[in-house]
PDB file of N, CA, C and O in Angstrom:
ATOM      1  N   ARG A1484      87.955 179.251  35.310  1.00  0.00           N
ATOM      2  CA  ARG A1484      86.569 179.401  34.668  1.00  0.00           C
ATOM      3  C   ARG A1484      86.979 179.639  33.147  1.00  0.00           C
ATOM      4  O   ARG A1484      86.173 179.056  32.290  1.00  0.00           O
ATOM      5  N   ARG A1485      87.846 180.607  32.842  1.00  0.00           N
ATOM      6  CA  ARG A1485      88.124 180.836  31.405  1.00  0.00           C
ATOM      7  C   ARG A1485      88.515 179.540  30.547  1.00  0.00           C
ATOM      8  O   ARG A1485      88.006 179.377  29.407  1.00  0.00           O
ATOM      9  N   GLN A1486      89.206 178.616  31.115  1.00  0.00           N
ATOM     10  CA  GLN A1486      89.486 177.322  30.585  1.00  0.00           C
ATOM     11  C   GLN A1486      88.305 176.599  30.236  1.00  0.00           C
ATOM     12  O   GLN A1486      88.286 175.998  29.146  1.00  0.00           O
ATOM     13  N   ARG A1487      87.291 176.441  31.095  1.00  0.00           N
ATOM     14  CA  ARG A1487      86.190 175.814  30.945  1.00  0.00           C
ATOM     15  C   ARG A1487      85.348 176.540  29.825  1.00  0.00           C
ATOM     16  O   ARG A1487      84.670 175.762  29.019  1.00  0.00           O
ATOM     17  N   GLN A1488      85.347 177.688  29.684  1.00  0.00           N
ATOM     18  CA  GLN A1488      84.632 178.345  28.635  1.00  0.00           C
ATOM     19  C   GLN A1488      85.148 178.045  27.298  1.00  0.00           C
ATOM     20  O   GLN A1488      84.481 177.869  26.354  1.00  0.00           O
ATOM     21  N   MET A1489      86.522 177.961  27.289  1.00  0.00           N
ATOM     22  CA  MET A1489      87.189 177.728  26.029  1.00  0.00           C
ATOM     23  C   MET A1489      86.799 176.254  25.671  1.00  0.00           C
ATOM     24  O   MET A1489      86.787 175.819  24.445  1.00  0.00           O
ATOM     25  N   CYS A1490      86.727 175.249  26.669  1.00  0.00           N
ATOM     26  CA  CYS A1490      86.356 173.939  26.403  1.00  0.00           C
ATOM     27  C   CYS A1490      84.939 173.851  25.847  1.00  0.00           C
ATOM     28  O   CYS A1490      84.813 173.072  24.734  1.00  0.00           O
ATOM     29  N   ILE A1491      84.025 174.730  25.997  1.00  0.00           N
ATOM     30  CA  ILE A1491      82.700 174.713  25.564  1.00  0.00           C
ATOM     31  C   ILE A1491      82.860 175.240  24.035  1.00  0.00           C
ATOM     32  O   ILE A1491      82.335 174.522  23.095  1.00  0.00           O
ATOM     33  N   ARG A1492      83.568 176.188  23.842  1.00  0.00           N
ATOM     34  CA  ARG A1492      83.744 176.709  22.499  1.00  0.00           C
ATOM     35  C   ARG A1492      84.596 175.790  21.582  1.00  0.00           C
ATOM     36  O   ARG A1492      84.359 175.805  20.341  1.00  0.00           O
ATOM     37  N   ASP A1493      85.331 174.989  22.082  1.00  0.00           N
ATOM     38  CA  ASP A1493      86.221 174.038  21.255  1.00  0.00           C
ATOM     39  C   ASP A1493      85.618 172.694  21.146  1.00  0.00           C
ATOM     40  O   ASP A1493      86.421 171.704  21.193  1.00  0.00           O
ATOM     41  N   SER A1494      84.381 172.586  21.279  1.00  0.00           N
ATOM     42  CA  SER A1494      83.736 171.257  21.129  1.00  0.00           C
ATOM     43  C   SER A1494      84.128 170.467  19.865  1.00  0.00           C
ATOM     44  O   SER A1494      84.411 171.038  18.920  1.00  0.00           O
ATOM     45  N   ASP A1495      84.150 169.171  19.939  1.00  0.00           N
ATOM     46  CA  ASP A1495      84.599 168.336  18.877  1.00  0.00           C
ATOM     47  C   ASP A1495      83.504 168.305  17.828  1.00  0.00           C
ATOM     48  O   ASP A1495      83.754 167.928  16.695  1.00  0.00           O
ATOM     49  N   ASN A1496      82.282 168.571  18.248  1.00  0.00           N
ATOM     50  CA  ASN A1496      81.056 168.561  17.361  1.00  0.00           C
ATOM     51  C   ASN A1496      81.165 169.956  16.545  1.00  0.00           C
ATOM     52  O   ASN A1496      80.853 170.905  17.125  1.00  0.00           O
ATOM     53  N   ARG A1497      81.533 169.824  15.227  1.00  0.00           N
ATOM     54  CA  ARG A1497      81.745 171.043  14.439  1.00  0.00           C
ATOM     55  C   ARG A1497      80.390 171.913  14.337  1.00  0.00           C
ATOM     56  O   ARG A1497      80.439 173.106  14.554  1.00  0.00           O
ATOM     57  N   ALA A1498      79.297 171.205  14.193  1.00  0.00           N
ATOM     58  CA  ALA A1498      78.038 172.132  14.102  1.00  0.00           C
ATOM     59  C   ALA A1498      77.787 172.730  15.323  1.00  0.00           C
ATOM     60  O   ALA A1498      77.423 173.959  15.467  1.00  0.00           O
ATOM     61  N   LEU A1499      78.096 172.160  16.425  1.00  0.00           N
ATOM     62  CA  LEU A1499      77.875 172.794  17.857  1.00  0.00           C
ATOM     63  C   LEU A1499      78.752 173.876  18.088  1.00  0.00           C
ATOM     64  O   LEU A1499      78.400 174.869  18.501  1.00  0.00           O
ATOM     65  N   SER A1500      80.142 173.516  17.727  1.00  0.00           N
ATOM     66  CA  SER A1500      81.054 174.616  17.762  1.00  0.00           C
ATOM     67  C   SER A1500      80.758 175.929  17.017  1.00  0.00           C
ATOM     68  O   SER A1500      80.939 176.970  17.644  1.00  0.00           O
ATOM     69  N   ILE A1501      80.228 175.778  15.933  1.00  0.00           N
ATOM     70  CA  ILE A1501      79.797 176.806  14.942  1.00  0.00           C
ATOM     71  C   ILE A1501      78.679 177.669  15.789  1.00  0.00           C
ATOM     72  O   ILE A1501      78.791 178.914  15.830  1.00  0.00           O
ATOM     73  N   LYS A1502      77.672 176.993  16.276  1.00  0.00           N
ATOM     74  CA  LYS A1502      76.551 177.556  16.997  1.00  0.00           C
ATOM     75  C   LYS A1502      77.185 178.364  18.262  1.00  0.00           C
ATOM     76  O   LYS A1502      76.742 179.491  18.549  1.00  0.00           O
ATOM     77  N   LEU A1503      77.894 177.655  18.928  1.00  0.00           N
ATOM     78  CA  LEU A1503      78.443 178.172  20.304  1.00  0.00           C
ATOM     79  C   LEU A1503      79.289 179.412  19.939  1.00  0.00           C
ATOM     80  O   LEU A1503      79.351 180.331  20.874  1.00  0.00           O
ATOM     81  N   SER A1504      80.040 179.518  18.870  1.00  0.00           N
ATOM     82  CA  SER A1504      80.838 180.667  18.655  1.00  0.00           C
ATOM     83  C   SER A1504      79.913 181.827  18.326  1.00  0.00           C
ATOM     84  O   SER A1504      80.496 182.992  18.469  1.00  0.00           O
ATOM     85  N   GLY A1505      78.752 181.702  18.091  1.00  0.00           N
ATOM     86  CA  GLY A1505      77.769 182.902  17.873  1.00  0.00           C
ATOM     87  C   GLY A1505      77.191 183.300  19.142  1.00  0.00           C
ATOM     88  O   GLY A1505      76.483 184.409  19.115  1.00  0.00           O
ATOM     89  N   LEU A1506      77.466 182.785  20.233  1.00  0.00           N
ATOM     90  CA  LEU A1506      76.924 183.144  21.564  1.00  0.00           C
ATOM     91  C   LEU A1506      77.832 184.272  22.075  1.00  0.00           C
ATOM     92  O   LEU A1506      78.998 184.294  21.996  1.00  0.00           O
ATOM     93  N   LYS A1507      77.112 185.173  22.851  1.00  0.00           N
ATOM     94  CA  LYS A1507      77.877 186.261  23.573  1.00  0.00           C
ATOM     95  C   LYS A1507      78.730 185.458  24.768  1.00  0.00           C
ATOM     96  O   LYS A1507      78.241 184.364  25.292  1.00  0.00           O
ATOM     97  N   SER A1508      79.697 186.178  25.326  1.00  0.00           N
ATOM     98  CA  SER A1508      80.499 185.588  26.229  1.00  0.00           C
ATOM     99  C   SER A1508      79.574 185.432  27.618  1.00  0.00           C
ATOM    100  O   SER A1508      79.885 184.562  28.380  1.00  0.00           O
ATOM    101  N   ASP A1509      78.716 186.394  27.731  1.00  0.00           N
ATOM    102  CA  ASP A1509      77.816 186.296  28.935  1.00  0.00           C
ATOM    103  C   ASP A1509      76.952 184.860  28.853  1.00  0.00           C
ATOM    104  O   ASP A1509      76.713 184.295  29.849  1.00  0.00           O
ATOM    105  N   ASP A1510      76.482 184.622  27.765  1.00  0.00           N
ATOM    106  CA  ASP A1510      75.778 183.282  27.494  1.00  0.00           C
ATOM    107  C   ASP A1510      76.728 182.062  27.809  1.00  0.00           C
ATOM    108  O   ASP A1510      76.167 181.253  28.429  1.00  0.00           O
ATOM    109  N   ILE A1511      77.888 182.180  27.348  1.00  0.00           N
ATOM    110  CA  ILE A1511      78.938 181.073  27.568  1.00  0.00           C
ATOM    111  C   ILE A1511      79.143 180.921  29.175  1.00  0.00           C
ATOM    112  O   ILE A1511      79.181 179.966  29.679  1.00  0.00           O
ATOM    113  N   GLU A1512      79.161 182.073  29.845  1.00  0.00           N
ATOM    114  CA  GLU A1512      79.315 182.138  31.193  1.00  0.00           C
ATOM    115  C   GLU A1512      78.060 181.386  31.952  1.00  0.00           C
ATOM    116  O   GLU A1512      78.317 180.605  32.880  1.00  0.00           O
ATOM    117  N   LEU A1513      76.897 181.747  31.455  1.00  0.00           N
ATOM    118  CA  LEU A1513      75.828 181.082  32.072  1.00  0.00           C
ATOM    119  C   LEU A1513      75.848 179.664  31.845  1.00  0.00           C
ATOM    120  O   LEU A1513      75.580 178.807  32.825  1.00  0.00           O
ATOM    121  N   ILE A1514      76.161 179.130  30.628  1.00  0.00           N
ATOM    122  CA  ILE A1514      76.291 177.644  30.372  1.00  0.00           C
ATOM    123  C   ILE A1514      77.349 177.019  31.281  1.00  0.00           C
ATOM    124  O   ILE A1514      77.136 175.926  31.886  1.00  0.00           O
ATOM    125  N   THR A1515      78.554 177.720  31.379  1.00  0.00           N
ATOM    126  CA  THR A1515      79.671 177.292  32.272  1.00  0.00           C
ATOM    127  C   THR A1515      79.152 177.027  33.674  1.00  0.00           C
ATOM    128  O   THR A1515      79.294 176.025  34.384  1.00  0.00           O
ATOM    129  N   LEU A1516      78.398 178.134  34.282  1.00  0.00           N
ATOM    130  CA  LEU A1516      77.898 178.042  35.605  1.00  0.00           C
ATOM    131  C   LEU A1516      76.973 176.845  35.781  1.00  0.00           C
ATOM    132  O   LEU A1516      76.922 176.188  36.856  1.00  0.00           O
ATOM    133  N   TYR A1517      76.136 176.737  34.797  1.00  0.00           N
ATOM    134  CA  TYR A1517      75.025 175.643  34.928  1.00  0.00           C
ATOM    135  C   TYR A1517      75.617 174.279  34.655  1.00  0.00           C
ATOM    136  O   TYR A1517      75.481 173.359  35.515  1.00  0.00           O
ATOM    137  N   VAL A1518      76.503 174.077  33.662  1.00  0.00           N
ATOM    138  CA  VAL A1518      77.002 172.733  33.355  1.00  0.00           C
ATOM    139  C   VAL A1518      78.114 172.386  34.152  1.00  0.00           C
ATOM    140  O   VAL A1518      78.136 171.153  34.792  1.00  0.00           O
ATOM    141  N   PHE A1519      79.254 173.258  34.206  1.00  0.00           N
ATOM    142  CA  PHE A1519      80.467 172.713  34.867  1.00  0.00           C
ATOM    143  C   PHE A1519      80.320 172.939  36.469  1.00  0.00           C
ATOM    144  O   PHE A1519      80.876 172.217  37.134  1.00  0.00           O
ATOM    145  N   ASP A1520      79.734 174.088  36.864  1.00  0.00           N
ATOM    146  CA  ASP A1520      79.729 174.287  38.292  1.00  0.00           C
ATOM    147  C   ASP A1520      78.414 173.712  38.916  1.00  0.00           C
ATOM    148  O   ASP A1520      78.309 173.694  40.101  1.00  0.00           O
ATOM    149  N   GLY A1521      77.396 173.308  38.088  1.00  0.00           N
ATOM    150  CA  GLY A1521      76.298 172.649  38.642  1.00  0.00           C
ATOM    151  C   GLY A1521      75.354 173.504  39.471  1.00  0.00           C
ATOM    152  O   GLY A1521      74.457 173.081  40.200  1.00  0.00           O
ATOM    153  N   LEU A1522      75.439 174.835  39.177  1.00  0.00           N
ATOM    154  CA  LEU A1522      74.424 175.792  39.823  1.00  0.00           C
ATOM    155  C   LEU A1522      73.071 175.617  39.113  1.00  0.00           C
ATOM    156  O   LEU A1522      72.870 175.443  37.962  1.00  0.00           O
ATOM    157  N   THR A1523      72.106 175.904  39.946  1.00  0.00           N
ATOM    158  CA  THR A1523      70.765 175.925  39.505  1.00  0.00           C
ATOM    159  C   THR A1523      70.459 177.332  38.934  1.00  0.00           C
ATOM    160  O   THR A1523      71.168 178.219  39.179  1.00  0.00           O
ATOM    161  N   HIS A1524      69.264 177.424  38.359  1.00  0.00           N
ATOM    162  CA  HIS A1524      68.920 178.748  37.757  1.00  0.00           C
ATOM    163  C   HIS A1524      68.690 179.745  38.920  1.00  0.00           C
ATOM    164  O   HIS A1524      69.151 181.033  38.847  1.00  0.00           O
ATOM    165  N   GLY A1525      68.182 179.364  40.018  1.00  0.00           N
ATOM    166  CA  GLY A1525      68.193 180.221  41.123  1.00  0.00           C
ATOM    167  C   GLY A1525      69.363 180.635  41.648  1.00  0.00           C
ATOM    168  O   GLY A1525      69.629 181.828  42.022  1.00  0.00           O
ATOM    169  N   GLU A1526      70.391 179.722  41.778  1.00  0.00           N
ATOM    170  CA  GLU A1526      71.585 180.157  42.193  1.00  0.00           C
ATOM    171  C   GLU A1526      72.501 181.092  41.173  1.00  0.00           C
ATOM    172  O   GLU A1526      73.038 181.946  41.826  1.00  0.00           O
ATOM    173  N   ILE A1527      72.294 180.783  40.095  1.00  0.00           N
ATOM    174  CA  ILE A1527      72.830 181.702  39.032  1.00  0.00           C
ATOM    175  C   ILE A1527      72.220 183.101  39.138  1.00  0.00           C
ATOM    176  O   ILE A1527      72.965 184.177  39.083  1.00  0.00           O
ATOM    177  N   ALA A1528      70.895 183.218  39.351  1.00  0.00           N
ATOM    178  CA  ALA A1528      70.113 184.417  39.523  1.00  0.00           C
ATOM    179  C   ALA A1528      70.687 185.185  40.754  1.00  0.00           C
ATOM    180  O   ALA A1528      70.787 186.472  40.660  1.00  0.00           O
ATOM    181  N   GLU A1529      70.981 184.598  42.001  1.00  0.00           N
ATOM    182  CA  GLU A1529      71.424 185.193  43.066  1.00  0.00           C
ATOM    183  C   GLU A1529      72.836 185.771  42.739  1.00  0.00           C
ATOM    184  O   GLU A1529      73.168 186.886  43.131  1.00  0.00           O
ATOM    185  N   ARG A1530      73.651 185.036  42.003  1.00  0.00           N
ATOM    186  CA  ARG A1530      74.953 185.502  41.714  1.00  0.00           C
ATOM    187  C   ARG A1530      74.994 186.677  40.836  1.00  0.00           C
ATOM    188  O   ARG A1530      75.720 187.630  40.884  1.00  0.00           O
ATOM    189  N   TYR A1531      73.949 186.694  39.895  1.00  0.00           N
ATOM    190  CA  TYR A1531      73.838 187.950  38.982  1.00  0.00           C
ATOM    191  C   TYR A1531      72.956 189.021  39.617  1.00  0.00           C
ATOM    192  O   TYR A1531      72.915 190.124  39.047  1.00  0.00           O
ATOM    193  N   GLY A1532      72.314 188.653  40.723  1.00  0.00           N
ATOM    194  CA  GLY A1532      71.458 189.750  41.331  1.00  0.00           C
ATOM    195  C   GLY A1532      70.225 190.088  40.509  1.00  0.00           C
ATOM    196  O   GLY A1532      69.778 191.290  40.371  1.00  0.00           O
ATOM    197  N   CYS A1533      69.680 189.090  39.928  1.00  0.00           N
ATOM    198  CA  CYS A1533      68.463 189.269  39.169  1.00  0.00           C
ATOM    199  C   CYS A1533      67.451 188.055  39.530  1.00  0.00           C
ATOM    200  O   CYS A1533      67.803 187.224  40.398  1.00  0.00           O
ATOM    201  N   SER A1534      66.351 187.989  38.966  1.00  0.00           N
ATOM    202  CA  SER A1534      65.265 187.035  39.248  1.00  0.00           C
ATOM    203  C   SER A1534      65.593 185.775  38.502  1.00  0.00           C
ATOM    204  O   SER A1534      66.369 185.715  37.398  1.00  0.00           O
ATOM    205  N   GLU A1535      65.204 184.674  39.073  1.00  0.00           N
ATOM    206  CA  GLU A1535      65.263 183.295  38.579  1.00  0.00           C
ATOM    207  C   GLU A1535      64.611 183.213  37.132  1.00  0.00           C
ATOM    208  O   GLU A1535      65.086 182.606  36.261  1.00  0.00           O
ATOM    209  N   GLN A1536      63.460 183.914  37.043  1.00  0.00           N
ATOM    210  CA  GLN A1536      62.652 183.962  35.767  1.00  0.00           C
ATOM    211  C   GLN A1536      63.624 184.598  34.767  1.00  0.00           C
ATOM    212  O   GLN A1536      63.477 184.138  33.614  1.00  0.00           O
ATOM    213  N   ASN A1537      64.373 185.639  35.095  1.00  0.00           N
ATOM    214  CA  ASN A1537      65.204 186.235  34.193  1.00  0.00           C
ATOM    215  C   ASN A1537      66.259 185.161  33.604  1.00  0.00           C
ATOM    216  O   ASN A1537      66.514 185.235  32.400  1.00  0.00           O
ATOM    217  N   ILE A1538      66.837 184.441  34.485  1.00  0.00           N
ATOM    218  CA  ILE A1538      67.632 183.525  34.038  1.00  0.00           C
ATOM    219  C   ILE A1538      67.160 182.408  33.198  1.00  0.00           C
ATOM    220  O   ILE A1538      67.766 182.012  32.173  1.00  0.00           O
ATOM    221  N   GLN A1539      65.919 182.035  33.640  1.00  0.00           N
ATOM    222  CA  GLN A1539      65.189 181.066  32.703  1.00  0.00           C
ATOM    223  C   GLN A1539      64.939 181.452  31.357  1.00  0.00           C
ATOM    224  O   GLN A1539      65.147 180.808  30.386  1.00  0.00           O
ATOM    225  N   LYS A1540      64.583 182.742  31.232  1.00  0.00           N
ATOM    226  CA  LYS A1540      64.399 183.371  29.786  1.00  0.00           C
ATOM    227  C   LYS A1540      65.631 183.432  29.074  1.00  0.00           C
ATOM    228  O   LYS A1540      65.642 183.073  27.905  1.00  0.00           O
ATOM    229  N   LYS A1541      66.789 183.756  29.843  1.00  0.00           N
ATOM    230  CA  LYS A1541      68.140 183.765  29.106  1.00  0.00           C
ATOM    231  C   LYS A1541      68.322 182.318  28.580  1.00  0.00           C
ATOM    232  O   LYS A1541      68.857 182.158  27.376  1.00  0.00           O
ATOM    233  N   PHE A1542      68.172 181.226  29.460  1.00  0.00           N
ATOM    234  CA  PHE A1542      68.501 179.898  28.925  1.00  0.00           C
ATOM    235  C   PHE A1542      67.564 179.461  27.776  1.00  0.00           C
ATOM    236  O   PHE A1542      67.973 178.806  26.926  1.00  0.00           O
ATOM    237  N   GLN A1543      66.260 179.888  27.860  1.00  0.00           N
ATOM    238  CA  GLN A1543      65.361 179.703  26.807  1.00  0.00           C
ATOM    239  C   GLN A1543      65.836 180.142  25.519  1.00  0.00           C
ATOM    240  O   GLN A1543      65.757 179.667  24.478  1.00  0.00           O
ATOM    241  N   ARG A1544      66.270 181.455  25.524  1.00  0.00           N
ATOM    242  CA  ARG A1544      66.895 182.113  24.270  1.00  0.00           C
ATOM    243  C   ARG A1544      68.058 181.387  23.732  1.00  0.00           C
ATOM    244  O   ARG A1544      68.271 181.174  22.571  1.00  0.00           O
ATOM    245  N   ILE A1545      69.079 180.953  24.750  1.00  0.00           N
ATOM    246  CA  ILE A1545      70.062 180.252  24.314  1.00  0.00           C
ATOM    247  C   ILE A1545      69.712 178.907  23.733  1.00  0.00           C
ATOM    248  O   ILE A1545      70.273 178.459  22.506  1.00  0.00           O
ATOM    249  N   LYS A1546      68.798 178.145  24.197  1.00  0.00           N
ATOM    250  CA  LYS A1546      68.461 176.953  23.647  1.00  0.00           C
ATOM    251  C   LYS A1546      67.814 177.139  22.323  1.00  0.00           C
ATOM    252  O   LYS A1546      68.134 176.429  21.417  1.00  0.00           O
ATOM    253  N   LYS A1547      67.056 178.234  22.171  1.00  0.00           N
ATOM    254  CA  LYS A1547      66.389 178.413  20.786  1.00  0.00           C
ATOM    255  C   LYS A1547      67.545 178.765  19.874  1.00  0.00           C
ATOM    256  O   LYS A1547      67.354 178.336  18.681  1.00  0.00           O
ATOM    257  N   PHE A1548      68.372 179.496  20.220  1.00  0.00           N
ATOM    258  CA  PHE A1548      69.556 179.771  19.278  1.00  0.00           C
ATOM    259  C   PHE A1548      70.316 178.662  18.833  1.00  0.00           C
ATOM    260  O   PHE A1548      70.750 178.503  17.689  1.00  0.00           O
ATOM    261  N   LEU A1549      70.502 177.698  19.855  1.00  0.00           N
ATOM    262  CA  LEU A1549      71.318 176.425  19.537  1.00  0.00           C
ATOM    263  C   LEU A1549      70.526 175.378  18.851  1.00  0.00           C
ATOM    264  O   LEU A1549      71.110 174.538  18.237  1.00  0.00           O
ATOM    265  N   SER A1550      69.292 175.516  18.730  1.00  0.00           N
ATOM    266  CA  SER A1550      68.511 174.456  18.098  1.00  0.00           C
ATOM    267  C   SER A1550      68.392 174.708  16.577  1.00  0.00           C
ATOM    268  O   SER A1550      68.629 175.752  16.098  1.00  0.00           O
TER     269      SER A1550
END
């Protein structure tokens, strides 16, 4: 998993890399679970022991930060 997180941070797109470097490691972990592991928001919520709505809010915050 660590290698996949580094792959996200080492994107070839410089602007994206700069934005990604500003994310917390927990946010990178969420992206990793969603993109590389293919987990749904509900599955991620189960793994973290929180509500799906909570995970959706976290992804909204991440998307807003990256835009």
